[in-house]
Amino acid sequence: MEVGVVLPVYNQKPQYIDECIQSLESQKFREFQLVIVIDGANQETVQAVKEASNMLTIPYEIIFRNENKGIAYSLNQGFSHLNDCRFLTWVSSDNRHDPKFLQTLYEQFVNAPEETVLVYSLFKLIDQNGRNMRNDVIHRETQLKFMSRNKADILHQNFIGASFLFKQSAFVKAGGYDTRFEKVEDYEFWIRLLGIGEIKFIPHFLLEYRLKGEHAYTTITPPDDIRIKTVAASNYHYMKQGKTPKVTVMTSFYNQRKYIRQAIESVLNQTFEDFQLILIDDGSTDNPWQEILQYKDPRIIPLKIENSGKGSALNQGLPFALGEYILELDGDDWLEHDTLETMVSEMSQQSGDVGLCYGNRKIWFQKRYKPIPGPVHKGMNYKNKYEVLTELKTHCPRLYLKSAIDHIGGWPTSIAEDFEIMLKLAEHYSFYWIDKTLYNQRRLVNNLTLIKQIECQQQLKDIIEKVLEEWGGHYKPQFIENKGMIEKVILSKES
């Protein structure tokens, strides 16, 4: 047979199994063999597989295993029974396949250049009832932008999807699926497979991928768990290939679509090029992905999370950060063209106890559609951690030693996270000020600090009191306020 197909089956709804196997039986292309691997499924599922497979007129085999060992193990076992097939693929038991699914993938493959190891296509999304979840025109446009990528992008983003066919010889050379990366076994396999040869993208819908099924791993596995496993696979290969960047730029944003391109391009246009850019969409509702997907730079790692606030968003992006240094950039701000070069050069000359360096920032007041230039806010040098506390200042841009961020456990999740992280760092590290304007900060009417002024000021008081207690309780704070804003903190010795 030309094509070998593996269908791993764990507990599944009988209707979905029936629909999946029926869609395989309906394939126009008939030169394929099917291996069904029962991966410790319950009796209802086993019976559903037996009944559904009775309709098959193509060669098939069922492997029964009482112990559940996961998809990666099942795939390797299934493919070991298909050694004579030139091409391989696998399918999920709750998906449905277009009658031209195998025919199109096969024809595209045999007409592709010899060095091609994988062909893949668009796929539709259906819900638990089999209904289309997206407008086909809009979904097609979005998938085209996301999936038509260079193969190097696989190191930081899985763009392959669920509809694919790969060479048997490449599968063997890559070493099959790795059981250490269960739940993201496909993604980790693609990284190794794409290191062997080229890919070909087919811009046609060939498969219906079911979401929200009660047994689907995307339903039973929390998104954060999948994200962490994805990070582990990506970082494993980055480090294995020695591709760790010097700097990680981390940009979290919420509903800043109109400004995000300027932020991104200010990073991509840096004179210093050894960086990665992690874009963390903190649950935006203004569809920033229309802008983000325009960029194909492999140094960009786009993440979409549920809205949780800036500190939490940065922490969720932190496992992806591979740089020795981390630079923070808000989604509505932008860098000077030499920001990274200047800061990395200065930071690399400091002693190991310097955990943070920063420069000066220029303020821009957003008036309708045009930013109006404002003053430059300079940084400062501090004598000790208590001066960091009493001065109540924050600085931009901030370049952190990543090991320092790891040491303090990541970012605080308060509204005043930028001030609180300075206090946490000040307990263990020194700071260094670069007297040069390196950052452009946009001031908006809906600035979060202004909107939540009362809450923010109370949090500042709580943070300061808590930190002083953690620092030994030697001082008591007195807050000098003006129109509800804390202007100064005076410390007095505890009696």
Short mmCIF file of C-alpha atoms in Angstrom, two decimals:
data_model
loop_
_atom_site.label_atom_id
_atom_site.label_comp_id
_atom_site.label_asym_id
_atom_site.label_seq_id
_atom_site.Cartn_x
_atom_site.Cartn_y
_atom_site.Cartn_z
CA MET A 1 0.00 0.00 0.00
CA GLU A 2 1.14 3.55 -0.72
CA VAL A 3 -0.26 5.12 2.46
CA GLY A 4 -0.45 3.86 6.03
CA VAL A 5 -2.96 5.36 8.46
CA VAL A 6 -2.92 4.89 12.23
CA LEU A 7 -6.02 5.53 14.34
CA PRO A 8 -5.20 5.51 18.09
CA VAL A 9 -8.33 5.10 20.21
CA TYR A 10 -8.80 5.77 23.90
CA ASN A 11 -12.22 6.31 25.52
CA GLN A 12 -14.45 7.89 22.91
CA LYS A 13 -18.08 8.56 22.09
CA PRO A 14 -19.34 5.74 19.78
CA GLN A 15 -20.96 8.22 17.38
CA TYR A 16 -17.63 9.99 16.81
CA ILE A 17 -15.83 6.69 16.16
CA ASP A 18 -18.49 5.71 13.66
CA GLU A 19 -18.24 9.07 11.84
CA CYS A 20 -14.45 8.93 11.78
CA ILE A 21 -14.21 5.40 10.39
CA GLN A 22 -17.02 6.09 7.91
CA SER A 23 -15.08 9.09 6.59
CA LEU A 24 -12.02 6.87 6.10
CA GLU A 25 -14.06 4.24 4.26
CA SER A 26 -15.40 7.01 1.99
CA GLN A 27 -11.95 8.02 0.76
CA LYS A 28 -11.59 8.34 -3.04
CA PHE A 29 -7.98 7.17 -2.71
CA ARG A 30 -7.98 3.43 -1.99
CA GLU A 31 -4.29 2.52 -1.83
CA PHE A 32 -4.10 2.78 1.93
CA GLN A 33 -4.04 0.49 4.92
CA LEU A 34 -5.48 1.28 8.36
CA VAL A 35 -4.15 0.22 11.76
CA ILE A 36 -6.45 0.89 14.72
CA VAL A 37 -4.70 0.86 18.11
CA ILE A 38 -6.97 0.34 21.11
CA ASP A 39 -5.07 2.18 23.84
CA GLY A 40 -6.63 0.71 26.98
CA ALA A 41 -10.08 2.02 26.06
CA ASN A 42 -13.26 1.14 27.94
CA GLN A 43 -15.54 -1.64 26.73
CA GLU A 44 -18.07 0.72 25.15
CA THR A 45 -15.35 2.23 23.00
CA VAL A 46 -13.91 -1.17 22.06
CA GLN A 47 -17.35 -2.37 20.98
CA ALA A 48 -17.89 0.82 18.95
CA VAL A 49 -14.59 0.25 17.10
CA LYS A 50 -15.49 -3.36 16.32
CA GLU A 51 -18.91 -2.42 14.97
CA ALA A 52 -17.70 0.58 12.96
CA SER A 53 -14.77 -1.33 11.42
CA ASN A 54 -17.17 -3.90 9.96
CA MET A 55 -18.03 -1.37 7.24
CA LEU A 56 -14.40 -1.17 6.04
CA THR A 57 -13.50 -2.52 2.60
CA ILE A 58 -9.86 -1.41 2.75
CA PRO A 59 -7.18 -3.53 4.51
CA TYR A 60 -7.19 -2.90 8.26
CA GLU A 61 -5.88 -4.33 11.49
CA ILE A 62 -6.92 -3.76 15.10
CA ILE A 63 -4.31 -3.88 17.86
CA PHE A 64 -5.85 -4.45 21.29
CA ARG A 65 -4.02 -3.26 24.39
CA ASN A 66 -5.57 -3.21 27.86
CA GLU A 67 -3.11 -0.67 29.27
CA ASN A 68 -3.38 3.00 28.32
CA LYS A 69 0.11 4.16 27.26
CA GLY A 70 -0.73 7.36 25.42
CA ILE A 71 -0.81 8.60 21.85
CA ALA A 72 2.95 8.65 21.19
CA TYR A 73 3.37 5.01 22.23
CA SER A 74 0.29 3.98 20.24
CA LEU A 75 1.50 5.78 17.11
CA ASN A 76 4.90 4.10 17.20
CA GLN A 77 3.24 0.74 17.69
CA GLY A 78 0.79 1.35 14.86
CA PHE A 79 3.40 2.61 12.41
CA SER A 80 5.58 -0.43 13.12
CA HIS A 81 2.86 -2.46 11.34
CA LEU A 82 3.05 -0.23 8.26
CA ASN A 83 6.69 -0.59 7.26
CA ASP A 84 5.87 -1.20 3.59
CA CYS A 85 3.95 2.07 3.14
CA ARG A 86 5.75 5.00 1.44
CA PHE A 87 3.71 7.63 3.26
CA LEU A 88 2.17 7.81 6.73
CA THR A 89 -0.43 9.79 8.64
CA TRP A 90 -2.55 9.42 11.72
CA VAL A 91 -6.07 10.53 12.56
CA SER A 92 -8.06 11.23 15.73
CA SER A 93 -11.14 9.18 16.53
CA ASP A 94 -13.41 12.25 16.83
CA ASN A 95 -12.41 13.93 13.53
CA ARG A 96 -14.04 13.63 10.11
CA HIS A 97 -12.21 13.54 6.79
CA ASP A 98 -13.12 14.92 3.39
CA PRO A 99 -13.46 12.16 0.75
CA LYS A 100 -10.44 13.69 -1.01
CA PHE A 101 -8.36 13.90 2.18
CA LEU A 102 -5.86 11.14 1.29
CA GLN A 103 -6.07 11.64 -2.46
CA THR A 104 -5.14 15.32 -2.27
CA LEU A 105 -2.32 14.81 0.23
CA TYR A 106 -0.92 11.90 -1.79
CA GLU A 107 -1.08 13.65 -5.17
CA GLN A 108 0.54 16.76 -3.76
CA PHE A 109 3.31 14.65 -2.26
CA VAL A 110 4.20 12.64 -5.37
CA ASN A 111 4.40 15.91 -7.35
CA ALA A 112 6.51 17.67 -4.71
CA PRO A 113 10.32 18.00 -4.81
CA GLU A 114 12.23 14.95 -3.61
CA GLU A 115 13.45 16.70 -0.44
CA THR A 116 9.84 17.17 0.77
CA VAL A 117 9.13 15.22 3.95
CA LEU A 118 5.70 16.59 4.89
CA VAL A 119 2.60 17.99 3.20
CA TYR A 120 -0.21 19.52 5.25
CA SER A 121 -3.48 21.36 4.64
CA LEU A 122 -6.16 23.59 6.06
CA PHE A 123 -8.80 22.08 8.35
CA LYS A 124 -12.20 23.18 9.60
CA LEU A 125 -13.34 23.34 13.22
CA ILE A 126 -16.53 21.58 14.29
CA ASP A 127 -18.21 21.42 17.70
CA GLN A 128 -19.36 18.41 19.71
CA ASN A 129 -22.48 18.19 17.53
CA GLY A 130 -20.53 18.27 14.28
CA ARG A 131 -21.52 21.83 13.39
CA ASN A 132 -19.10 24.23 11.74
CA MET A 133 -17.70 26.63 14.36
CA ARG A 134 -16.26 29.28 12.02
CA ASN A 135 -17.26 31.19 8.94
CA ASP A 136 -15.31 29.38 6.19
CA VAL A 137 -14.14 32.56 4.44
CA ILE A 138 -12.85 34.23 7.61
CA HIS A 139 -11.41 30.98 9.00
CA ARG A 140 -9.63 30.28 5.72
CA GLU A 141 -8.03 33.73 5.70
CA THR A 142 -6.85 33.37 9.30
CA GLN A 143 -5.46 29.85 8.77
CA LEU A 144 -3.70 30.84 5.56
CA LYS A 145 -1.80 33.57 7.40
CA PHE A 146 -0.98 31.29 10.30
CA MET A 147 -0.10 28.07 8.45
CA SER A 148 1.80 29.32 5.39
CA ARG A 149 5.08 29.66 7.23
CA ASN A 150 8.74 28.91 6.84
CA LYS A 151 9.72 25.57 8.35
CA ALA A 152 12.13 27.31 10.77
CA ASP A 153 9.09 28.77 12.56
CA ILE A 154 8.24 25.31 13.92
CA LEU A 155 10.76 25.82 16.71
CA HIS A 156 8.48 28.30 18.41
CA GLN A 157 4.98 27.71 16.97
CA ASN A 158 3.09 24.60 15.87
CA PHE A 159 1.51 25.67 12.59
CA ILE A 160 1.05 22.21 11.00
CA GLY A 161 -2.43 21.33 12.24
CA ALA A 162 -4.33 18.03 12.04
CA SER A 163 -4.31 17.29 8.30
CA PHE A 164 -0.95 15.95 7.08
CA LEU A 165 1.05 13.21 5.36
CA PHE A 166 4.75 12.46 5.85
CA LYS A 167 7.36 10.13 4.37
CA GLN A 168 7.97 6.75 5.96
CA SER A 169 11.73 7.16 5.43
CA ALA A 170 11.70 10.55 7.18
CA PHE A 171 9.68 9.11 10.07
CA VAL A 172 12.33 6.43 10.58
CA LYS A 173 15.19 8.92 10.27
CA ALA A 174 13.56 11.28 12.78
CA GLY A 175 13.22 8.43 15.27
CA GLY A 176 9.43 8.26 15.53
CA TYR A 177 7.38 9.82 18.30
CA ASP A 178 8.91 10.62 21.69
CA THR A 179 6.78 9.42 24.63
CA ARG A 180 8.37 12.06 26.88
CA PHE A 181 6.28 14.72 25.12
CA GLU A 182 2.83 13.21 25.51
CA LYS A 183 0.01 15.67 24.63
CA VAL A 184 2.39 17.65 22.38
CA GLU A 185 3.93 14.62 20.68
CA ASP A 186 3.01 15.89 17.22
CA TYR A 187 4.64 19.26 17.77
CA GLU A 188 7.88 17.77 19.09
CA PHE A 189 7.93 15.29 16.19
CA TRP A 190 7.44 18.08 13.65
CA ILE A 191 10.52 19.87 15.00
CA ARG A 192 12.67 16.81 14.31
CA LEU A 193 10.96 15.95 11.02
CA LEU A 194 11.34 19.46 9.59
CA GLY A 195 15.02 19.32 10.41
CA ILE A 196 15.34 16.54 7.83
CA GLY A 197 13.62 18.04 4.79
CA GLU A 198 11.16 20.51 3.28
CA ILE A 199 7.42 21.05 3.70
CA LYS A 200 4.53 21.83 1.36
CA PHE A 201 1.33 23.60 2.39
CA ILE A 202 -1.99 22.81 0.66
CA PRO A 203 -4.51 25.69 0.97
CA HIS A 204 -7.61 23.44 0.95
CA PHE A 205 -9.90 22.22 3.74
CA LEU A 206 -9.44 18.44 3.96
CA LEU A 207 -10.44 17.61 7.53
CA GLU A 208 -12.95 18.56 10.22
CA TYR A 209 -11.28 18.89 13.62
CA ARG A 210 -13.68 18.46 16.52
CA LEU A 211 -13.50 20.71 19.56
CA LYS A 212 -15.39 20.40 22.86
CA GLY A 213 -15.85 16.63 22.65
CA GLU A 214 -16.05 15.23 26.18
CA HIS A 215 -13.04 12.93 25.67
CA ALA A 216 -10.93 15.29 23.56
CA TYR A 217 -7.54 16.07 25.10
CA THR A 218 -8.17 19.78 24.47
CA THR A 219 -11.24 19.38 26.69
CA ILE A 220 -9.81 17.24 29.48
CA THR A 221 -6.35 18.86 29.56
CA PRO A 222 -6.12 22.43 30.96
CA PRO A 223 -4.75 24.89 28.37
CA ASP A 224 -1.94 25.87 30.74
CA ASP A 225 -0.75 22.24 30.89
CA ILE A 226 -0.61 22.03 27.11
CA ARG A 227 1.19 25.38 26.97
CA ILE A 228 3.79 24.23 29.50
CA LYS A 229 4.39 20.99 27.60
CA THR A 230 4.73 22.95 24.36
CA VAL A 231 7.29 25.22 25.99
CA ALA A 232 9.23 22.22 27.26
CA ALA A 233 9.41 20.72 23.77
CA SER A 234 10.38 24.00 22.12
CA ASN A 235 13.00 24.93 24.70
CA TYR A 236 14.46 21.42 24.62
CA HIS A 237 15.20 21.77 20.92
CA TYR A 238 16.31 25.39 21.12
CA MET A 239 18.94 24.42 23.67
CA LYS A 240 19.81 21.21 21.82
CA GLN A 241 20.50 23.24 18.68
CA GLY A 242 22.33 26.00 20.55
CA LYS A 243 19.88 28.67 19.37
CA THR A 244 19.32 30.51 22.64
CA PRO A 245 19.18 34.30 22.09
CA LYS A 246 21.00 36.88 24.20
CA VAL A 247 17.84 38.88 24.95
CA THR A 248 14.16 38.05 25.30
CA VAL A 249 11.82 40.98 24.72
CA MET A 250 8.52 40.36 26.49
CA THR A 251 5.48 42.35 25.37
CA SER A 252 2.14 41.85 27.09
CA PHE A 253 -0.87 43.73 25.78
CA TYR A 254 -4.63 44.03 26.13
CA ASN A 255 -6.75 45.71 23.44
CA GLN A 256 -3.82 47.62 21.94
CA ARG A 257 -4.23 46.52 18.34
CA LYS A 258 -3.88 50.05 16.97
CA TYR A 259 -0.42 50.38 18.54
CA ILE A 260 1.01 46.85 18.52
CA ARG A 261 2.60 47.11 15.06
CA GLN A 262 4.73 50.06 16.17
CA ALA A 263 5.86 48.12 19.24
CA ILE A 264 6.74 45.02 17.19
CA GLU A 265 8.56 46.93 14.47
CA SER A 266 10.58 48.88 17.02
CA VAL A 267 11.98 45.51 18.15
CA LEU A 268 12.45 44.01 14.68
CA ASN A 269 14.35 47.13 13.58
CA GLN A 270 16.89 46.98 16.41
CA THR A 271 20.58 47.30 15.57
CA PHE A 272 21.11 44.32 17.92
CA GLU A 273 19.56 41.23 16.30
CA ASP A 274 20.23 38.39 18.77
CA PHE A 275 16.80 38.41 20.43
CA GLN A 276 13.47 36.67 20.62
CA LEU A 277 10.20 38.60 20.93
CA ILE A 278 7.44 37.03 23.01
CA LEU A 279 4.05 38.62 22.28
CA ILE A 280 1.50 37.85 24.99
CA ASP A 281 -2.09 38.68 24.10
CA ASP A 282 -3.74 39.04 27.51
CA GLY A 283 -7.26 38.16 26.35
CA SER A 284 -7.73 41.07 23.92
CA THR A 285 -11.15 41.58 22.32
CA ASP A 286 -9.99 43.84 19.45
CA ASN A 287 -8.48 41.01 17.35
CA PRO A 288 -4.79 42.01 17.44
CA TRP A 289 -3.94 38.81 15.53
CA GLN A 290 -4.92 40.56 12.31
CA GLU A 291 -1.79 42.61 12.88
CA ILE A 292 0.45 40.00 14.51
CA LEU A 293 0.03 37.36 11.81
CA GLN A 294 1.45 39.77 9.25
CA TYR A 295 4.91 39.08 10.68
CA LYS A 296 6.77 35.92 9.70
CA ASP A 297 9.97 36.60 11.63
CA PRO A 298 10.97 33.32 13.37
CA ARG A 299 12.16 35.28 16.40
CA ILE A 300 8.54 36.13 17.26
CA ILE A 301 6.69 33.83 19.67
CA PRO A 302 2.98 34.76 19.80
CA LEU A 303 0.93 33.59 22.79
CA LYS A 304 -2.77 34.01 23.48
CA ILE A 305 -3.98 33.64 27.06
CA GLU A 306 -7.08 34.43 29.07
CA ASN A 307 -7.16 37.93 30.52
CA SER A 308 -5.27 37.86 33.81
CA GLY A 309 -3.37 41.15 34.15
CA LYS A 310 0.12 42.21 33.14
CA GLY A 311 2.11 40.47 35.88
CA SER A 312 0.34 37.16 35.37
CA ALA A 313 0.67 37.47 31.58
CA LEU A 314 4.42 38.02 31.84
CA ASN A 315 4.74 35.03 34.15
CA GLN A 316 2.91 32.83 31.65
CA GLY A 317 5.36 33.96 28.99
CA LEU A 318 8.41 33.48 31.21
CA PRO A 319 8.87 29.72 30.50
CA PHE A 320 9.34 30.63 26.82
CA ALA A 321 12.11 33.13 27.60
CA LEU A 322 15.51 31.75 26.58
CA GLY A 323 17.58 34.93 26.76
CA GLU A 324 20.23 35.76 29.32
CA TYR A 325 18.42 39.08 29.68
CA ILE A 326 14.73 40.05 29.59
CA LEU A 327 13.47 43.43 28.43
CA GLU A 328 9.91 44.58 29.12
CA LEU A 329 7.98 46.46 26.44
CA ASP A 330 4.33 47.45 26.77
CA GLY A 331 2.14 46.91 23.71
CA ASP A 332 1.45 50.63 23.22
CA ASP A 333 5.09 51.77 23.65
CA TRP A 334 8.15 51.51 21.42
CA LEU A 335 11.94 51.32 21.64
CA GLU A 336 14.66 53.46 20.16
CA HIS A 337 16.51 51.65 17.36
CA ASP A 338 19.65 51.06 19.48
CA THR A 339 17.97 50.21 22.79
CA LEU A 340 19.01 46.55 22.91
CA GLU A 341 22.54 47.19 21.66
CA THR A 342 23.10 49.92 24.25
CA MET A 343 21.61 48.03 27.17
CA VAL A 344 23.25 44.68 26.46
CA SER A 345 26.62 46.37 26.04
CA GLU A 346 26.27 48.26 29.33
CA MET A 347 24.80 45.35 31.26
CA SER A 348 27.52 42.93 30.15
CA GLN A 349 30.14 45.20 31.72
CA GLN A 350 28.49 45.20 35.16
CA SER A 351 29.30 42.98 38.10
CA GLY A 352 27.21 39.90 38.79
CA ASP A 353 25.22 41.57 41.56
CA VAL A 354 23.48 43.93 39.07
CA GLY A 355 20.07 42.39 38.39
CA LEU A 356 18.44 45.32 36.59
CA CYS A 357 19.49 48.17 34.36
CA TYR A 358 17.30 50.93 32.93
CA GLY A 359 17.52 54.10 30.89
CA ASN A 360 15.49 57.26 30.32
CA ARG A 361 12.04 57.38 28.76
CA LYS A 362 10.34 59.98 26.61
CA ILE A 363 6.65 60.59 27.25
CA TRP A 364 4.19 60.89 24.36
CA PHE A 365 0.61 62.09 25.00
CA GLN A 366 -1.85 60.40 22.66
CA LYS A 367 -4.24 63.03 21.28
CA ARG A 368 -6.80 61.37 19.01
CA TYR A 369 -4.69 59.84 16.24
CA LYS A 370 -1.41 61.58 16.91
CA PRO A 371 1.14 61.25 19.74
CA ILE A 372 2.33 64.62 21.05
CA PRO A 373 5.91 64.74 22.42
CA GLY A 374 6.27 65.37 26.13
CA PRO A 375 9.11 65.46 28.65
CA VAL A 376 11.93 62.96 29.17
CA HIS A 377 11.82 61.19 32.52
CA LYS A 378 15.30 60.30 33.67
CA GLY A 379 16.36 57.36 35.77
CA MET A 380 18.54 57.62 38.82
CA ASN A 381 21.14 55.79 40.86
CA TYR A 382 20.16 54.40 44.25
CA LYS A 383 22.22 54.20 47.41
CA ASN A 384 20.34 51.22 48.84
CA LYS A 385 17.05 49.34 48.75
CA TYR A 386 15.35 51.80 51.11
CA GLU A 387 15.94 54.62 48.67
CA VAL A 388 14.30 52.52 45.95
CA LEU A 389 11.27 52.31 48.23
CA THR A 390 11.06 55.96 49.29
CA GLU A 391 11.62 57.43 45.81
CA LEU A 392 8.51 55.64 44.47
CA LYS A 393 9.90 55.65 40.94
CA THR A 394 9.71 53.17 38.12
CA HIS A 395 11.96 53.26 35.09
CA CYS A 396 11.85 52.33 31.42
CA PRO A 397 13.20 50.48 29.60
CA ARG A 398 13.96 47.76 32.13
CA LEU A 399 16.49 45.07 31.21
CA TYR A 400 16.54 42.27 33.77
CA LEU A 401 19.01 39.52 34.35
CA LYS A 402 16.79 36.49 33.69
CA SER A 403 18.32 34.56 36.57
CA ALA A 404 17.29 37.45 38.84
CA ILE A 405 13.67 37.22 37.65
CA ASP A 406 13.75 33.46 38.24
CA HIS A 407 15.27 34.01 41.69
CA ILE A 408 12.39 36.23 42.89
CA GLY A 409 9.75 33.95 41.37
CA GLY A 410 8.68 36.10 38.44
CA TRP A 411 6.51 39.20 38.34
CA PRO A 412 4.12 40.29 41.08
CA THR A 413 0.47 40.35 40.04
CA SER A 414 -0.61 43.63 41.64
CA ILE A 415 -1.60 46.74 39.68
CA ALA A 416 1.72 48.27 40.76
CA GLU A 417 3.75 45.29 39.54
CA ASP A 418 6.44 47.50 37.97
CA PHE A 419 7.22 49.14 41.32
CA GLU A 420 6.81 45.96 43.35
CA ILE A 421 9.26 44.01 41.18
CA MET A 422 11.87 46.72 41.73
CA LEU A 423 11.47 46.30 45.48
CA LYS A 424 11.76 42.52 45.24
CA LEU A 425 14.90 42.83 43.14
CA ALA A 426 16.39 45.55 45.35
CA GLU A 427 16.51 43.12 48.27
CA HIS A 428 19.00 40.91 46.41
CA TYR A 429 20.55 42.92 43.57
CA SER A 430 22.04 46.28 42.62
CA PHE A 431 20.64 48.50 39.84
CA TYR A 432 22.43 50.34 37.04
CA TRP A 433 21.22 53.50 35.29
CA ILE A 434 22.07 54.29 31.66
CA ASP A 435 21.68 58.04 31.18
CA LYS A 436 20.27 57.84 27.66
CA THR A 437 16.73 58.03 26.25
CA LEU A 438 15.97 54.49 25.10
CA TYR A 439 12.20 54.13 25.49
CA ASN A 440 9.05 55.86 24.26
CA GLN A 441 6.05 55.65 26.57
CA ARG A 442 2.59 56.47 25.32
CA ARG A 443 0.21 58.08 27.78
CA LEU A 444 -3.42 57.24 27.12
CA VAL A 445 -6.62 58.56 28.67
CA ASN A 446 -7.56 55.02 29.72
CA ASN A 447 -4.25 54.32 31.46
CA LEU A 448 -4.95 51.58 34.02
CA THR A 449 -3.24 53.47 36.85
CA LEU A 450 -5.46 56.50 36.27
CA ILE A 451 -8.64 54.45 36.00
CA LYS A 452 -7.90 52.54 39.20
CA GLN A 453 -6.14 55.36 41.04
CA ILE A 454 -7.66 54.72 44.46
CA GLU A 455 -7.06 50.97 44.27
CA CYS A 456 -3.53 51.51 42.97
CA GLN A 457 -2.60 53.93 45.75
CA GLN A 458 -3.92 51.54 48.39
CA GLN A 459 -1.95 48.69 46.85
CA LEU A 460 1.18 50.84 46.94
CA LYS A 461 0.69 51.40 50.66
CA ASP A 462 0.07 47.71 51.26
CA ILE A 463 3.14 46.73 49.22
CA ILE A 464 5.42 49.18 51.03
CA GLU A 465 4.22 48.11 54.46
CA LYS A 466 4.60 44.44 53.56
CA VAL A 467 8.09 44.90 52.10
CA LEU A 468 9.32 46.85 55.12
CA GLU A 469 8.11 44.05 57.33
CA GLU A 470 9.91 41.49 55.13
CA TRP A 471 13.07 43.59 55.34
CA GLY A 472 13.15 43.22 59.10
CA GLY A 473 10.55 45.73 60.31
CA HIS A 474 13.16 48.38 61.16
CA TYR A 475 11.15 51.27 59.69
CA LYS A 476 7.60 52.55 59.70
CA PRO A 477 6.30 54.41 56.61
CA GLN A 478 4.59 57.79 56.57
CA PHE A 479 2.76 58.55 53.34
CA ILE A 480 2.66 62.15 52.09
CA GLU A 481 -0.28 62.53 49.69
CA ASN A 482 -1.56 65.20 47.32
CA LYS A 483 -5.00 64.87 45.73
CA GLY A 484 -5.13 61.17 46.51
CA MET A 485 -1.68 60.43 45.09
CA ILE A 486 1.28 59.35 47.21
CA GLU A 487 4.04 61.88 46.53
CA LYS A 488 6.56 60.82 49.11
CA VAL A 489 7.33 58.14 51.67
CA ILE A 490 9.14 59.07 54.87
CA LEU A 491 10.65 56.28 56.96
CA SER A 492 10.93 56.53 60.69
CA LYS A 493 12.66 54.10 63.04
CA GLU A 494 10.39 51.67 64.81
CA SER A 495 10.49 52.25 68.55
#
